[in-house]
XYZ file of C-alpha atoms in Angstrom:
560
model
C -34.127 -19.016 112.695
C -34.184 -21.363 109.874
C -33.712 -25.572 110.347
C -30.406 -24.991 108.754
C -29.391 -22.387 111.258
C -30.414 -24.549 114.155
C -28.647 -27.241 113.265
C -25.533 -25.555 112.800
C -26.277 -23.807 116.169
C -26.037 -27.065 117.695
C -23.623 -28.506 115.763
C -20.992 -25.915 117.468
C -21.523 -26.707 120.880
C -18.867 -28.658 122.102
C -19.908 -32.435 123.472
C -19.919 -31.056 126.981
C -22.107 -27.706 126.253
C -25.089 -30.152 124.608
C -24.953 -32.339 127.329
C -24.997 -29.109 129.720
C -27.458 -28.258 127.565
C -29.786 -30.875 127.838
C -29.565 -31.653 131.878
C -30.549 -28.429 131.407
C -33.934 -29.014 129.987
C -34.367 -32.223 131.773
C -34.342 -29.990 135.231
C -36.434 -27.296 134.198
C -38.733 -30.163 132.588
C -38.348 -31.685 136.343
C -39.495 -28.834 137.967
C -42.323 -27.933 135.979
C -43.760 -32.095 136.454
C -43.222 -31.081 140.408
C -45.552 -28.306 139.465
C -48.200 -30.435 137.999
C -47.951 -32.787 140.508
C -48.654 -30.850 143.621
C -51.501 -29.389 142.227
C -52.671 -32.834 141.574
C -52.107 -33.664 145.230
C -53.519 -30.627 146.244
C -56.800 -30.751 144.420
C -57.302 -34.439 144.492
C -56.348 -35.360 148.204
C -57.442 -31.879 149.601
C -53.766 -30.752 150.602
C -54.087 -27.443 151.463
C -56.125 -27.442 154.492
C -53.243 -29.652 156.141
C -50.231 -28.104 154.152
C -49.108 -24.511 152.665
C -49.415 -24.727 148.874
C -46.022 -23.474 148.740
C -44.513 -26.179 150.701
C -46.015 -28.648 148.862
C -45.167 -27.351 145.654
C -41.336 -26.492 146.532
C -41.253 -30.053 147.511
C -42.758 -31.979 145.164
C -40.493 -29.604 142.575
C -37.545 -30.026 144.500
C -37.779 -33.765 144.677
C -38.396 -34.252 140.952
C -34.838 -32.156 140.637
C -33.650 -34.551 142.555
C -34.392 -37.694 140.677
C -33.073 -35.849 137.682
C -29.746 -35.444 139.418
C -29.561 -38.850 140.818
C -30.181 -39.888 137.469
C -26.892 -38.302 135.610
C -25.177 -39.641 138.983
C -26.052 -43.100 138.014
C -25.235 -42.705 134.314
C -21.706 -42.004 135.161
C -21.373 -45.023 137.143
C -19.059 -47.318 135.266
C -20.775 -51.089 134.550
C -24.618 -52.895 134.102
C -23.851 -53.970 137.963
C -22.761 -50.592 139.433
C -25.498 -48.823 137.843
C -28.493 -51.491 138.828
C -27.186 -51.106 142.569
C -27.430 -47.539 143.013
C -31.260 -47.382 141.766
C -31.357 -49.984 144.111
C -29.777 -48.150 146.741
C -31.455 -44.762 145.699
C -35.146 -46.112 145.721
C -34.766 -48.585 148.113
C -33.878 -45.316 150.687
C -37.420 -44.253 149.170
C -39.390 -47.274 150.705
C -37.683 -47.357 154.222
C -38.885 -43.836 154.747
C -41.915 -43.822 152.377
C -43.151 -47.132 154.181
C -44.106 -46.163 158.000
C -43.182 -48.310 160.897
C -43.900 -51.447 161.547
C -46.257 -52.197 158.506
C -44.083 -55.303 156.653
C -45.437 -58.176 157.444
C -44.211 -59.523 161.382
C -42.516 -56.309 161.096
C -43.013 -55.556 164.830
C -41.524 -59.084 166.102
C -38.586 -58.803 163.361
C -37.792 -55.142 164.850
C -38.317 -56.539 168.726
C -35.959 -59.340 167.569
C -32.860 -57.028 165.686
C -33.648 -54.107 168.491
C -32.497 -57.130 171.335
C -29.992 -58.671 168.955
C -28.346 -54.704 168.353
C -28.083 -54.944 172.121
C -25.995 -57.668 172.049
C -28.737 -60.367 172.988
C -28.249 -63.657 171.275
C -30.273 -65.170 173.421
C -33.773 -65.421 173.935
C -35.391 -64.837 177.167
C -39.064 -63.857 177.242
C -38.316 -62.118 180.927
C -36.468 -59.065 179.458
C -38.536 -56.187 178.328
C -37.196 -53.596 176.000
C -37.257 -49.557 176.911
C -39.988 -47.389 177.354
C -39.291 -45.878 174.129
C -39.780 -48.851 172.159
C -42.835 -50.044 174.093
C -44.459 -46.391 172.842
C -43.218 -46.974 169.161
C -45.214 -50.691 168.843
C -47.940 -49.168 170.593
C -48.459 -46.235 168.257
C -47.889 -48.157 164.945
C -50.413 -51.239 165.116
C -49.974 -53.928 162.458
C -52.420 -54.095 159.857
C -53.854 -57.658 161.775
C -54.394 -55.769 165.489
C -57.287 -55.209 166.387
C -57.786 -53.248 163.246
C -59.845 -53.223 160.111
C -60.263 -51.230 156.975
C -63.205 -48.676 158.078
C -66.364 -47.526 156.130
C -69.385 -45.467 156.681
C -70.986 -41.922 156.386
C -68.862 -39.129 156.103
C -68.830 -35.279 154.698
C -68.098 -34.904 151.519
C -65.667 -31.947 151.586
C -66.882 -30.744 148.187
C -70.741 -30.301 148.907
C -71.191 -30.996 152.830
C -73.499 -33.785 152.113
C -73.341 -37.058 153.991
C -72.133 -39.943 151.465
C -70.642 -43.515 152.298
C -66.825 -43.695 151.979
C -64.479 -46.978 151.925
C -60.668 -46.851 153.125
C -59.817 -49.574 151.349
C -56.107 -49.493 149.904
C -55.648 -46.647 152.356
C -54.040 -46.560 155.335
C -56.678 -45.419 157.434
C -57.741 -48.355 160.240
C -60.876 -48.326 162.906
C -60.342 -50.321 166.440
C -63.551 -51.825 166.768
C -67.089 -52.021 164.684
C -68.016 -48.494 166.205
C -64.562 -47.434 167.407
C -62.154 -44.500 166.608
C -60.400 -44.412 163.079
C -56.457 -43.902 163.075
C -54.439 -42.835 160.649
C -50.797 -42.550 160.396
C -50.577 -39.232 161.120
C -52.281 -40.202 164.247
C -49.637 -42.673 164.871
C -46.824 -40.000 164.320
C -48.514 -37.674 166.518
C -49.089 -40.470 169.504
C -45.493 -41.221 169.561
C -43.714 -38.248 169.189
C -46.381 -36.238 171.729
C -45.642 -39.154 173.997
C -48.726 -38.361 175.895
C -50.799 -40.814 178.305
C -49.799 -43.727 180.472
C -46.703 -45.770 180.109
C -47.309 -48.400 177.640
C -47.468 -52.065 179.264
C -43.471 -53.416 179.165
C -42.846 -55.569 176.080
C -41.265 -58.868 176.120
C -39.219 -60.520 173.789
C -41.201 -61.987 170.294
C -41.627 -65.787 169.715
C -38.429 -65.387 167.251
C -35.255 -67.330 167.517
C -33.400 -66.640 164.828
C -30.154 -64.465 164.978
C -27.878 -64.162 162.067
C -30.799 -63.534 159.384
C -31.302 -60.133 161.295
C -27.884 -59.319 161.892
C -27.401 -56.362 159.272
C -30.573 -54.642 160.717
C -28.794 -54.799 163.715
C -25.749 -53.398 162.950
C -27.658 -50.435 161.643
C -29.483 -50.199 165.004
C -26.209 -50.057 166.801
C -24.913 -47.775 165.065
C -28.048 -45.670 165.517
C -28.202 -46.221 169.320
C -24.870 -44.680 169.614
C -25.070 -41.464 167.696
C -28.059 -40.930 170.046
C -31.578 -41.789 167.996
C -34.172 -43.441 169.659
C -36.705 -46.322 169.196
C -37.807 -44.509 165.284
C -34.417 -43.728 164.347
C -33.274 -46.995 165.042
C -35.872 -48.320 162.775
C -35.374 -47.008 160.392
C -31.297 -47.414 160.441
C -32.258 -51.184 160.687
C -33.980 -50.900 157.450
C -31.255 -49.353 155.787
C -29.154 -51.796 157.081
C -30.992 -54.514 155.602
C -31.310 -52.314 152.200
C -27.160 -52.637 152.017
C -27.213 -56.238 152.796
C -30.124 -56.586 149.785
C -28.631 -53.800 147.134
C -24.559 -55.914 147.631
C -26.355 -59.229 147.593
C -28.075 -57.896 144.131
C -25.064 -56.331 142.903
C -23.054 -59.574 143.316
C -25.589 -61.498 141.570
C -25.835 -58.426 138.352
C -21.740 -59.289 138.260
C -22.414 -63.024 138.548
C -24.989 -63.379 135.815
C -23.695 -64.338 132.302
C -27.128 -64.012 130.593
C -30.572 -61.790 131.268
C -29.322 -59.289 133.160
C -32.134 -57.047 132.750
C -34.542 -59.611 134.170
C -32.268 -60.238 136.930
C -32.873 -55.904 137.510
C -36.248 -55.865 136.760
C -36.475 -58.584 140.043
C -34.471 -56.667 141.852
C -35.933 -53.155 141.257
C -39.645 -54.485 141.918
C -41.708 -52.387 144.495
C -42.378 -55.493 146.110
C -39.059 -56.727 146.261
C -37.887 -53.477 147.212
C -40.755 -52.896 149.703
C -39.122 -56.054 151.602
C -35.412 -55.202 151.114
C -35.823 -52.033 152.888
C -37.318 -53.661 155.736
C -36.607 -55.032 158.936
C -37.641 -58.353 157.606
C -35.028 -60.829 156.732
C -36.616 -61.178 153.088
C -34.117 -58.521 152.372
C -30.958 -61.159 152.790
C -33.259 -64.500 151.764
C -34.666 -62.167 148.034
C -30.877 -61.169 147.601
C -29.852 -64.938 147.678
C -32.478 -66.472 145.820
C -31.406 -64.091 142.775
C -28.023 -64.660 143.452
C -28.317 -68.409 143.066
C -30.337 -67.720 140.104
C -27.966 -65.304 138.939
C -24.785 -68.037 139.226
C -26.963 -70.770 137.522
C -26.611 -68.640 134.535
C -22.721 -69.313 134.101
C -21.681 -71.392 130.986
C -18.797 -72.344 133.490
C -18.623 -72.970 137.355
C -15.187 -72.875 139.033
C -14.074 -73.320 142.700
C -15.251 -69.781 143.675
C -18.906 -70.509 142.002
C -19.558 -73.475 143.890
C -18.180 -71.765 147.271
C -21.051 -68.788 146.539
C -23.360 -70.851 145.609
C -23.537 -73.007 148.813
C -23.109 -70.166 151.126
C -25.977 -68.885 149.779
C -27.912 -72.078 149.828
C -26.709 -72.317 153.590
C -28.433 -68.999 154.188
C -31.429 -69.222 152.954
C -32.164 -72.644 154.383
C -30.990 -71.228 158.193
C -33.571 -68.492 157.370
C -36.475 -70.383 156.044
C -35.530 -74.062 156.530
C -36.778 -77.423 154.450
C -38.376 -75.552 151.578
C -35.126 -74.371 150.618
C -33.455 -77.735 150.151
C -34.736 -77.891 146.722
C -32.198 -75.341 145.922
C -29.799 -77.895 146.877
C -30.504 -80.071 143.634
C -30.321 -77.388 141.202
C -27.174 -77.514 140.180
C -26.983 -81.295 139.948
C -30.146 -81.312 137.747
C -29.123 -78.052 135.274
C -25.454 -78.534 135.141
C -23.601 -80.627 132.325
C -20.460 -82.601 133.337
C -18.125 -80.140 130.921
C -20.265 -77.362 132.935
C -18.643 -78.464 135.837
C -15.422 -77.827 136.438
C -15.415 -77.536 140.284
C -13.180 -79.615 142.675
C -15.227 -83.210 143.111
C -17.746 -84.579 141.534
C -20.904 -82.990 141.472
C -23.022 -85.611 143.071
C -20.763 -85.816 145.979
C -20.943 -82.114 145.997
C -24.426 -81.743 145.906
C -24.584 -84.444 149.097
C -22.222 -82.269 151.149
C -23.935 -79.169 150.426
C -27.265 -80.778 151.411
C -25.433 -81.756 154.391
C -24.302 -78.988 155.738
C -27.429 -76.807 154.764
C -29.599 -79.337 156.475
C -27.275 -79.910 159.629
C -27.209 -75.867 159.661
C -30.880 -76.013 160.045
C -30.998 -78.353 162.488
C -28.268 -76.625 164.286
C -30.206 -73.309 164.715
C -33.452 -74.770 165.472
C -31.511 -76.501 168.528
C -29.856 -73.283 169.440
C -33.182 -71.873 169.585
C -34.029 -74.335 171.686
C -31.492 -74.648 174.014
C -31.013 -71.004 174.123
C -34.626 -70.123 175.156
C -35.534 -69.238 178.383
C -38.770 -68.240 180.976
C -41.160 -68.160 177.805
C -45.002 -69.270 178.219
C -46.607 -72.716 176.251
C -46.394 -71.374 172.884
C -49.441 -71.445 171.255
C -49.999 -72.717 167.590
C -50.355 -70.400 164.921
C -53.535 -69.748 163.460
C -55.185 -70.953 166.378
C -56.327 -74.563 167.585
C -57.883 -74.894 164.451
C -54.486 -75.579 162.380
C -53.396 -79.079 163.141
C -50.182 -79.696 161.022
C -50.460 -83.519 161.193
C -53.975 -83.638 160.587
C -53.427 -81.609 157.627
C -51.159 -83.944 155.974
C -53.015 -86.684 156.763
C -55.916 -85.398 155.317
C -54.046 -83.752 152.007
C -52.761 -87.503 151.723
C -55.908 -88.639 152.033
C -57.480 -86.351 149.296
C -54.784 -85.359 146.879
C -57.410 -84.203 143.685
C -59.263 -82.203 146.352
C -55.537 -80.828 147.318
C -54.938 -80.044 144.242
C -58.107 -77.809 143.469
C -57.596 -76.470 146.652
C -54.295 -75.317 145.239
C -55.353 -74.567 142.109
C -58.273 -72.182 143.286
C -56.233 -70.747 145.384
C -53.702 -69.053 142.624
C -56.828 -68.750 140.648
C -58.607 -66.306 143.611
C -55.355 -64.709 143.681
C -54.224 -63.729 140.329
C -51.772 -66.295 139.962
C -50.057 -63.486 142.642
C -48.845 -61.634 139.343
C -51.220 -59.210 139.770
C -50.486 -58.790 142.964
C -47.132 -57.479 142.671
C -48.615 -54.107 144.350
C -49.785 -55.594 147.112
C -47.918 -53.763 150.240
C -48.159 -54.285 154.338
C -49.559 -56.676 155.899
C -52.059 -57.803 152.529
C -53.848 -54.551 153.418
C -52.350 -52.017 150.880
C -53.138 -52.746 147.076
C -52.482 -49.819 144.614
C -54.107 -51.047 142.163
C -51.657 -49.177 139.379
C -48.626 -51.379 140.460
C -50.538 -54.312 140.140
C -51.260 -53.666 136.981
C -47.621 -51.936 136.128
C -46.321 -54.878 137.757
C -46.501 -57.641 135.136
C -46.023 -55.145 131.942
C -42.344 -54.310 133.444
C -41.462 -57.579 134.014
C -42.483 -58.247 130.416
C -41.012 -55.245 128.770
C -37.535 -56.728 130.482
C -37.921 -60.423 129.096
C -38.345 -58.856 125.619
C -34.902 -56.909 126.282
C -32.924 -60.470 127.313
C -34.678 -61.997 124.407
C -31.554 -59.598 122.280
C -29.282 -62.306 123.601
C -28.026 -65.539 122.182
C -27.051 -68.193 122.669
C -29.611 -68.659 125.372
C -29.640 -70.656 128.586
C -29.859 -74.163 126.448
C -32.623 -76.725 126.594
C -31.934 -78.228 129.919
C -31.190 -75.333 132.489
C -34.292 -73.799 130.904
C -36.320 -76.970 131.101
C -34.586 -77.527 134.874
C -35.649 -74.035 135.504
C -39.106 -74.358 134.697
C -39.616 -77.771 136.714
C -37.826 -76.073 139.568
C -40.520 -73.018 139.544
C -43.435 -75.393 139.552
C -42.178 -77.709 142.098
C -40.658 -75.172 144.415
C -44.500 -73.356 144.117
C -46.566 -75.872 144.965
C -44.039 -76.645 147.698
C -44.639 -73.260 149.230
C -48.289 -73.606 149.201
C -47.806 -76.803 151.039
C -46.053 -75.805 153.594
C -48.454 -72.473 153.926
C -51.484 -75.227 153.929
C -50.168 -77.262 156.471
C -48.819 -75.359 159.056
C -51.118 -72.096 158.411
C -54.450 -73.210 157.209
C -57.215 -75.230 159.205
C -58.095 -78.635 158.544
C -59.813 -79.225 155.270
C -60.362 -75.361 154.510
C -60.772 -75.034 150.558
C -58.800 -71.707 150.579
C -54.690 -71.312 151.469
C -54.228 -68.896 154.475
C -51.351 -66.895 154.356
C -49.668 -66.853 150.706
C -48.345 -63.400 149.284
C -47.116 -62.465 146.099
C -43.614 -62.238 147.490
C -43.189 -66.119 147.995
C -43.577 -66.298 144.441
C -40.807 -63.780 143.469
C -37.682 -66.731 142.894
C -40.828 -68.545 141.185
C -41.623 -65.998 138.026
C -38.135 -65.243 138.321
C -37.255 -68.595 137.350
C -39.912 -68.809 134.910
C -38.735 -65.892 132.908
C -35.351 -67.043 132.665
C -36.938 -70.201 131.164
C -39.086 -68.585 128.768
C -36.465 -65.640 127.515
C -35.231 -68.158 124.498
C -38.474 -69.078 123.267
C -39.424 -65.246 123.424
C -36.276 -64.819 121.195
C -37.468 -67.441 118.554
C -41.156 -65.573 118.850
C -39.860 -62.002 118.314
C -36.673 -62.504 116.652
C -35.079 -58.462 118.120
C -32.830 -56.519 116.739
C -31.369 -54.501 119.710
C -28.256 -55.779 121.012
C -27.249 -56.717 124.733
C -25.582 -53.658 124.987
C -28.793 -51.630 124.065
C -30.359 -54.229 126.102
C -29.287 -53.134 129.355
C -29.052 -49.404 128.896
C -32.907 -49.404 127.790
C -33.276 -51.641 131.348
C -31.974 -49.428 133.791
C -34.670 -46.686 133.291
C -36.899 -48.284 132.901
C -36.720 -50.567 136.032
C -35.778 -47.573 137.929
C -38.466 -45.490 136.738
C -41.449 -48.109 137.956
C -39.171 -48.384 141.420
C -39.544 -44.859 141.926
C -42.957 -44.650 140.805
C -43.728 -47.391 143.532
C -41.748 -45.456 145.982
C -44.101 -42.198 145.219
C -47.689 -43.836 145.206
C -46.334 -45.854 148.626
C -46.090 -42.330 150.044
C -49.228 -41.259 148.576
C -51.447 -43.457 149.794
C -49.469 -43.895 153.332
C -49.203 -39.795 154.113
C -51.091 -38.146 151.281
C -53.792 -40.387 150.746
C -57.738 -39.037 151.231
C -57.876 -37.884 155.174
C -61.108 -36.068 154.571
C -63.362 -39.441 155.068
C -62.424 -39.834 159.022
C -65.801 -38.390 160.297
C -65.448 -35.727 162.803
């Protein structure tokens, strides 16, 4: 068949026949990438001696099908907004399953805390003691911090028998002990489900006193509880509770934003971000309003109804992690231009009220927590008696250029937390190819808002760059303070995720200049259909390697 044959061949196909015609290929392509990658698996991580090559195979083919079908779903869906929140729903699903229990950071007292709250507990009284079934569940699933550490040694090689040294690191294999057993999360599975042994001491309610941060987690739970699952299935309808709380917050803020939308669902579609929206961690509601307040700060205009968002939002995030969050307060009053404005009120007297009410809302649940606390112990202070908030200050006051290298070393050790965007669990799980995919995305989806103009003008940019810095070292004050001993030349605590409304911020800032630098010819329109893949391509791939190194990862090093 000649070129000129083949072209007419296609050029009779109806419009519906070539697009038939190409899903086509795209499944069959699908399928034969499943292929490839179970053998990959199953040479690599040894797969066969725990797993039927066929099951592997039909699965890994099967689920590559899948993504091909979800992804003419999405294409269909009508709008930038509609299509960014069902990636978000569809790989956030990915990392509440692909993610085992209780490995987000304070997972275990944020899922003791929603499990009491589901019951309709919103109260806190340290007397209670959940079910049997629960106690079983924390038991079997340790946090990364428990009495557990990342193991290494001699082990067989399983290609040539020999005895060679091994290191779990990045996997999720722990040892209890210097000389003690080595658990992985099969192990876990398998101690919870065979519910063998004793009873499991009773469990008492977490040093947590917060309620309406983890009430769509709870409303999954209920829901759960009553169509008859137990302590797991609850979890995990708690995370997808929280993952529909995080994908409408997103959505709202993808219809909100007048400029850099692909940014905004880069953000969004993070494995990091998504990692925590799919948890039972109220990061899933405080990430969603931080990019929805972004999101609305983008608006050439604000009426009425912007304002109204806005603060509820500010409200929120300051009930959930108070003080810090105050400097959203100012934001508007700093970026926005009187003709901006058009709001009831000035915006000064605006600004005062909403720093009113998000302050008095913080006091108010910190009273409630109080007042509504009963039978628990001296609480002890975290990190130990060697973190003395007060003599921290003092001594940061004290020393402010020794602060400030403190600080600066700090990012320095750490990447600048950019590349540690694929850092997952409790700071025990790097994959090292997200950390490095991490920063290139984000990037790639700068370039694409650079196709806009006019951009966000000289003073929200300059206002949004100011905010990032101060709102940074902020968070690494408070960590320093309240987490870190006295004097210690090294934050304790930070993660890349405190940093996510920071380099959000920071790309918004920087998306005119990259304009000016690179001067694109794609338009917005291109913009954002080039952005959904691609965001939703590195979610998914986050989602997979999450899996792999969780429940594929290399099993053959725990010594027998």
């Amino acid at each position: 068949m000649t070129a000129a044959d083949k072209q007419g061949f296609w050029a009779r196909l109806t419009p519906a026949r070539r697009a038939a015609l190409g899903w086509g290929l795209a499944v069959a392509a699908a399928a034969a990438l499943g292929v490839v990658w179970s053998y990959c698996w199953r040479v690599f991580f040894y797969l066969d001696s725990r797993l039927p090559a066929i099951w592997t195979t039909l699965g890994c083919a099967g689920f590559c099908v899948l993504v091909v079908a979800a992804a003419a779903l999405v294409r269909r869906l009508p709008g930038f907004a509609a299509r960014g929140m069902a990636c978000i729903l569809l790989c956030g699903a990915l990392f509440a399953f692909a993610n085992p229990p209780l490995q987000t950071p304070d997972e275990t007292d944020h899922y003791l805390r929603t499990y009491a709250i589901s019951l309709g507990r919103f109260d806190f009284d340290y007397a209670r003691t959940y079910p049997e079934d629960v106690a079983r569940l924390v038991e079997a699933f340790p946090g990364a911090w428990v009495n557990a550490h990342t193991s290494a040694g001699m082990g067989e090689d399983p290609d040539t028998g020999e005895e060679t040294p091994y290191n779990t690191a990045g996997y999720a294999l722990k040892q209890y002990g210097k000389d003690g057993r080595i658990q992985s999360i099969a192990d876990s599975f398998a101690a919870y489900l065979g519910k063998t042994g004793e009873a499991p001491a009773p469990l008492h309610e977490p040093v947590s006193f917060l309620v309406l941060p983890f009430a769509p987690g709870a409303l999954g739970m209920a829901l759960a509880r009553l169509l008859g699952f137990g302590a797991l299935g609850c979890l995990y309808a708690g995370r997808l509770g929280n993952l529909l709380a995080y994908a409408a917050l997103c959505r709202a803020a993808l219809r909100s934003a007048q400029k850099y939308r692909p940014a905004f669902l880069a953000f969004m579609l993070l494995p990091l971000s998504l990692f925590m929206g799919a948890s039972l961690s109220y990061d899933a509601t405080l990430l969603g309003c931080y990019y929805l307040m972004l999101a609305l700060l983008t608006r050439e205009r604000w009426k009425p109804r912007t304002a109204a968002v806005y603060a509820a939002a500010c409200v929120f995030v300051n009930i959930a992690k108070p003080y810090l969050n105050l400097l959203w307060v100012l934001l508007p009053l700093a970026l926005l231009s009187a003709r901006a404005w058009q709001a009831k009120g000035r915006r000064w007297l605006w600004t005062a009220g909403m720093g009113a009410g998000a302050l008095a809302a913080t006091l108010l649940v910190e009273a409630y927590g109080r007042l509504a606390r009963h039978n628990y112990p001296v609480i002890a202070r975290q990190g130990g008696q060697a973190v003395d908030g007060m003599q921290q200050l003092l001594f940061v006051l004290r020393n402010p250029l020794r602060t400030i290298a403190t600080f600066w070393g700090t990012l320095y050790e750490n990447e600048f937390f950019l590349g540690q965007l694929g850092v997952f669990g409790w700071k025990d799980l790097p994959v090292p190819l997200l950390n490095l995919l991490g920063p290139c995305v984000l990037g790639a989806a700068l370039c694409l808002c650079a196709a806009e103009t006019p951009g966000l003008g000289r003073r929200r940019a300059l206002g949004l760059g100011g905010f990032a810095a101060v709102y940074a070292a902020g968070a690494m004050a408070a960590m320093y303070i309240t987490y870190t001993p006295v004097a210690m030349v090294r934050i304790v605590g930070l993660q890349a995720r405190y940093f996510l409304p920071v380099f959000l911020a920071l790309g918004l800032a920087a998306a005119a200049p990259l304009r000016r630098a690179l001067a694109p010819s794609a338009g917005v329109f291109r913009a954002e259909r080039l952005a959904v893949p691609l965001c939703a391509a590195h979610a998914l791939l986050g989602a997979v390697l999450l899996f792999q190194h969780y429940f594929v990862g290399p099993f053959y090093t725990i010594p027998v």
